[in-house]
Every structure is written in structure tokens, then in C-alpha cells.
Amino acid sequence: MPAVEEAPRAPGRPRSLRVDEAIISATLDLLAEGTSVEVLSIESIASRAGVGKATIYRRWPGKDALLHDALATLKSPGPELAGESVRDDLIALLGQVGPSTQDPRLPQILPCLLPHMSRSKEHYRAYQDIIEPRRNRVREVLRRGVANGELRADLDVELTMTVLIGPILVQRVLRWHPDLDADKMPAQVVDLLMAGMGPAQS
């Protein structure tokens, strides 16, 4: 592919976003093609992106930092929430869970990445950094529901969040149950759990 190497820059000149994007894309492409995290190298990324290794090292101190930023781009910001109904907001957020709603490379990357995260505390922390903002949006909706009385006052927010997200993530990543439609599950799971999450009846 044509080189996208940037010209030498004067001190203080902003770095090229085009080069950044080429490096990030090259990293994700290599992972999606089956290159393991262990084998992935700055040399291979530089070659795929059409840049020199020095260009990468001016932006990231090493492979782990680059990998962290590359993986972060796989997650979309998420939907805009109306803020009028806990049920509707949860369905909207759960609809964004899993690889089917994200970058098309994610289904190829995730199976290789998960075992590595279980062996590397650093990569596990990086994964948590990536997913925490999206997880926090679900947390905020649940807390809002508790505050305005839509949900029970003694709701365990952390456990409820996990119970909501877990089934959809498992179905979309592993296709655990062939007879379930993952696209319908957000509404089904929320409606199934709303009775238990709602305020206690007097």
C-alpha cells in the first residue's frame, strides 16, 4: 500500500490524524487477520500502515499503549438517550452491547483477545478502561431510576447491570442459544427483569 509517512515536522506542529488513523487501522487489521497479541509487533504494524517505526514511537511508548488506543476505537459512543423512561433507555443501551453493533473486525479480534487479557493484568486493566464509560451509562440510568422511584430503592445497581448485560453479550459473542434472536433480546431481557427491579408493591 502507498506510504502515509508524515514529513518531518517542526517543533510544536500538530501530529497528522491521517497517520494516526493508518496506524490504528493497521493494528486492528492485523489482529482481525489472526495475528496474536503476542506476535503483533511495532515492525509489522509500521509495515502495514506504511510508516516508519519512529513514527509510531513518537505517538505511543510501545505496543501495549498502541493496542489500548486501537481497541478503544472499536467501541462506539453509544446511542443518545431520551432520559424519559428507564425501560427505554436500558433497551437502547443494551442494543449496543456486543460485536454485532460495533466495528466489523471486532468478532474476529475478540476471541483472540479475551484469553490474552486473562493472562495479562495490564491488558485486563486496559479492557476495563475501555468498557467502563459504556458500563457507567447503564449504571447512571439505573441510579436515576432509583432516585425518581421507577426502580426499587434497595436495588443492587452493580449486580443488576451485570444481569442485564450478561445474557446479551454471551449471545452475541458466543451465539450460545441458536434459537434466540440477539436483536430482540434487549427488550426481552429488560421486560423480564423490570418486575424485579421495580418498586415494591404496597
Coordinates of C-alpha atoms in Angstrom, one line a residue:
M1 CA 0.0 0.0 0.0
P2 CA 1.2 3.6 -0.5
A3 CA 3.2 5.0 2.3
V4 CA 1.5 7.5 4.5
E5 CA 4.7 8.6 6.3
E6 CA 4.5 12.1 7.5
A7 CA 7.1 14.7 6.6
P8 CA 9.5 15.9 9.2
R9 CA 7.6 18.3 11.4
A10 CA 8.6 21.5 13.1
P11 CA 8.5 21.7 16.9
G12 CA 5.0 22.1 18.1
R13 CA 3.4 21.1 14.8
P14 CA 0.2 19.0 15.4
R15 CA 0.7 15.4 14.5
S16 CA -1.2 14.0 11.5
L17 CA -4.5 12.4 12.2
R18 CA -4.3 10.6 8.9
V19 CA -1.2 8.9 10.1
D20 CA -2.7 8.1 13.5
E21 CA -5.7 6.5 11.8
A22 CA -3.5 4.5 9.4
I23 CA -1.5 3.1 12.4
I24 CA -4.7 2.3 14.4
S25 CA -6.3 0.6 11.3
A26 CA -3.2 -1.4 10.6
T27 CA -3.2 -2.7 14.2
L28 CA -6.8 -3.7 14.1
D29 CA -6.4 -5.3 10.6
L30 CA -3.5 -7.5 11.7
L31 CA -5.5 -8.6 14.8
A32 CA -8.6 -9.4 12.7
E33 CA -6.5 -11.4 10.3
G34 CA -5.4 -13.7 13.1
T35 CA -2.1 -12.1 14.4
S36 CA -2.0 -12.9 18.1
V37 CA -1.3 -10.2 20.6
E38 CA 2.0 -11.8 21.5
V39 CA 3.2 -12.0 17.9
L40 CA 1.9 -8.5 17.0
S41 CA 4.9 -6.1 16.6
I42 CA 5.6 -2.5 16.0
E43 CA 7.5 -3.6 12.9
S44 CA 4.5 -5.4 11.4
I45 CA 2.2 -2.5 12.3
A46 CA 4.6 0.0 10.7
S47 CA 4.9 -2.1 7.6
R48 CA 1.1 -2.4 7.2
A49 CA 0.5 1.3 7.9
G50 CA 3.2 2.4 5.5
V51 CA 5.1 4.4 8.2
G52 CA 8.4 4.0 9.9
K53 CA 8.8 2.6 13.4
A54 CA 9.9 6.0 14.7
T55 CA 6.6 7.5 13.6
I56 CA 4.8 5.1 15.8
Y57 CA 7.1 5.6 18.8
R58 CA 6.6 9.3 18.5
R59 CA 2.9 8.7 19.3
W60 CA 3.0 5.7 21.6
P61 CA 5.7 4.5 24.0
G62 CA 5.2 0.9 23.0
K63 CA 2.9 -1.9 21.7
D64 CA 0.7 -2.0 24.8
A65 CA -0.2 1.7 24.7
L66 CA -1.0 1.5 20.9
L67 CA -3.1 -1.6 21.4
H68 CA -5.0 0.1 24.2
D69 CA -5.9 3.0 21.9
A70 CA -6.6 0.8 18.9
L71 CA -9.1 -1.3 20.9
A72 CA -10.8 1.8 22.3
T73 CA -11.8 2.8 18.8
L74 CA -13.8 -0.4 18.4
K75 CA -16.5 0.8 20.8
S76 CA -19.0 3.4 19.5
P77 CA -20.0 6.3 21.8
G78 CA -23.4 4.7 22.2
P79 CA -26.9 6.0 21.5
E80 CA -28.4 9.3 22.6
L81 CA -30.8 8.7 25.5
A82 CA -34.2 10.3 25.8
G83 CA -34.0 10.3 29.6
E84 CA -37.8 9.8 29.9
S85 CA -38.0 6.1 30.7
V86 CA -35.6 3.7 32.4
R87 CA -37.0 0.9 30.3
D88 CA -36.5 2.7 27.0
D89 CA -33.0 3.9 27.9
L90 CA -31.9 0.5 29.1
I91 CA -33.2 -1.1 25.8
A92 CA -31.3 1.5 23.8
L93 CA -28.1 0.9 25.7
L94 CA -28.4 -2.9 25.7
G95 CA -28.9 -2.7 21.9
Q96 CA -25.3 -1.6 21.7
V97 CA -23.8 -4.5 23.6
G98 CA -21.6 -6.9 21.8
P99 CA -19.7 -7.0 18.5
S100 CA -22.7 -7.0 16.2
T101 CA -23.2 -3.3 16.7
Q102 CA -19.6 -2.3 16.5
D103 CA -16.6 -2.3 14.1
P104 CA -17.0 -5.4 11.9
R105 CA -13.5 -6.5 12.8
L106 CA -14.4 -7.0 16.5
P107 CA -15.9 -10.5 16.1
Q108 CA -12.5 -11.7 14.7
I109 CA -10.5 -9.8 17.3
L110 CA -12.4 -10.6 20.4
P111 CA -11.9 -14.4 20.6
C112 CA -8.1 -13.9 20.3
L113 CA -8.0 -11.0 22.8
L114 CA -10.0 -12.5 25.7
P115 CA -7.5 -15.3 26.5
H116 CA -4.7 -12.8 26.5
M117 CA -6.5 -10.5 28.8
S118 CA -6.9 -13.3 31.3
R119 CA -3.1 -13.8 31.3
S120 CA -2.1 -10.1 31.4
K121 CA -3.2 -7.8 34.3
E122 CA -2.1 -4.8 32.2
H123 CA -4.3 -5.7 29.3
Y124 CA -7.2 -6.6 31.6
R125 CA -6.9 -3.1 33.1
A126 CA -6.9 -1.6 29.6
Y127 CA -10.0 -3.6 28.7
Q128 CA -11.7 -2.3 31.8
D129 CA -10.7 1.3 30.9
I130 CA -12.3 0.8 27.5
I131 CA -15.6 -0.6 28.7
E132 CA -16.1 1.4 31.9
P133 CA -17.5 4.5 30.2
R134 CA -20.3 2.4 28.5
R135 CA -20.9 0.4 31.6
N136 CA -21.2 3.7 33.5
R137 CA -24.0 4.8 31.2
V138 CA -26.1 1.8 32.3
R139 CA -25.2 2.5 35.9
E140 CA -26.4 6.1 35.6
V141 CA -29.7 5.0 34.1
L142 CA -30.3 2.6 37.0
R143 CA -29.3 5.2 39.6
R144 CA -31.7 7.7 38.0
G145 CA -34.5 5.1 38.2
V146 CA -33.8 4.5 41.9
A147 CA -33.8 8.3 42.5
N148 CA -37.1 9.0 40.7
G149 CA -38.9 6.0 42.0
E150 CA -39.1 4.0 38.8
L151 CA -36.9 1.3 40.4
R152 CA -36.8 -0.1 43.9
A153 CA -34.8 1.9 46.5
D154 CA -32.7 -1.1 47.6
L155 CA -31.7 -2.1 44.0
D156 CA -28.2 -3.6 43.7
V157 CA -27.1 -1.5 40.8
E158 CA -23.8 -3.3 40.1
L159 CA -25.5 -6.8 40.1
T160 CA -28.5 -5.6 38.1
M161 CA -26.2 -4.1 35.5
T162 CA -24.3 -7.4 35.1
V163 CA -27.6 -9.4 34.9
L164 CA -28.9 -7.0 32.2
I165 CA -25.7 -7.0 30.0
G166 CA -24.5 -10.6 30.5
P167 CA -27.1 -12.6 28.5
I168 CA -26.9 -10.3 25.5
L169 CA -23.1 -10.3 25.5
V170 CA -23.0 -14.1 25.7
Q171 CA -25.5 -14.5 22.9
R172 CA -23.8 -12.0 20.6
V173 CA -20.2 -13.2 21.2
L174 CA -20.8 -16.9 21.6
R175 CA -24.2 -17.4 19.9
W176 CA -24.9 -19.6 23.0
H177 CA -28.5 -20.4 22.1
P178 CA -29.3 -20.8 18.4
D179 CA -33.0 -20.2 18.8
L180 CA -32.7 -16.8 20.4
D181 CA -32.6 -13.6 18.4
A182 CA -29.9 -11.3 19.9
D183 CA -31.5 -8.2 18.3
K184 CA -34.8 -8.8 20.2
M185 CA -33.1 -9.7 23.5
P186 CA -32.5 -6.1 24.8
A187 CA -36.3 -5.5 25.1
Q188 CA -37.0 -9.1 26.2
V189 CA -34.3 -9.0 29.0
V190 CA -35.3 -5.6 30.2
D191 CA -39.0 -6.5 30.3
L192 CA -38.2 -9.8 32.0
L193 CA -36.3 -8.1 34.8
M194 CA -38.4 -4.9 35.2
A195 CA -40.8 -6.7 37.6
G196 CA -37.9 -7.5 40.0
M197 CA -36.3 -4.1 39.5
G198 CA -39.5 -2.1 40.0
P199 CA -40.6 -0.5 43.3
A200 CA -42.1 -2.8 45.9
Q201 CA -45.8 -3.0 45.7
S202 CA -47.6 -2.0 48.9

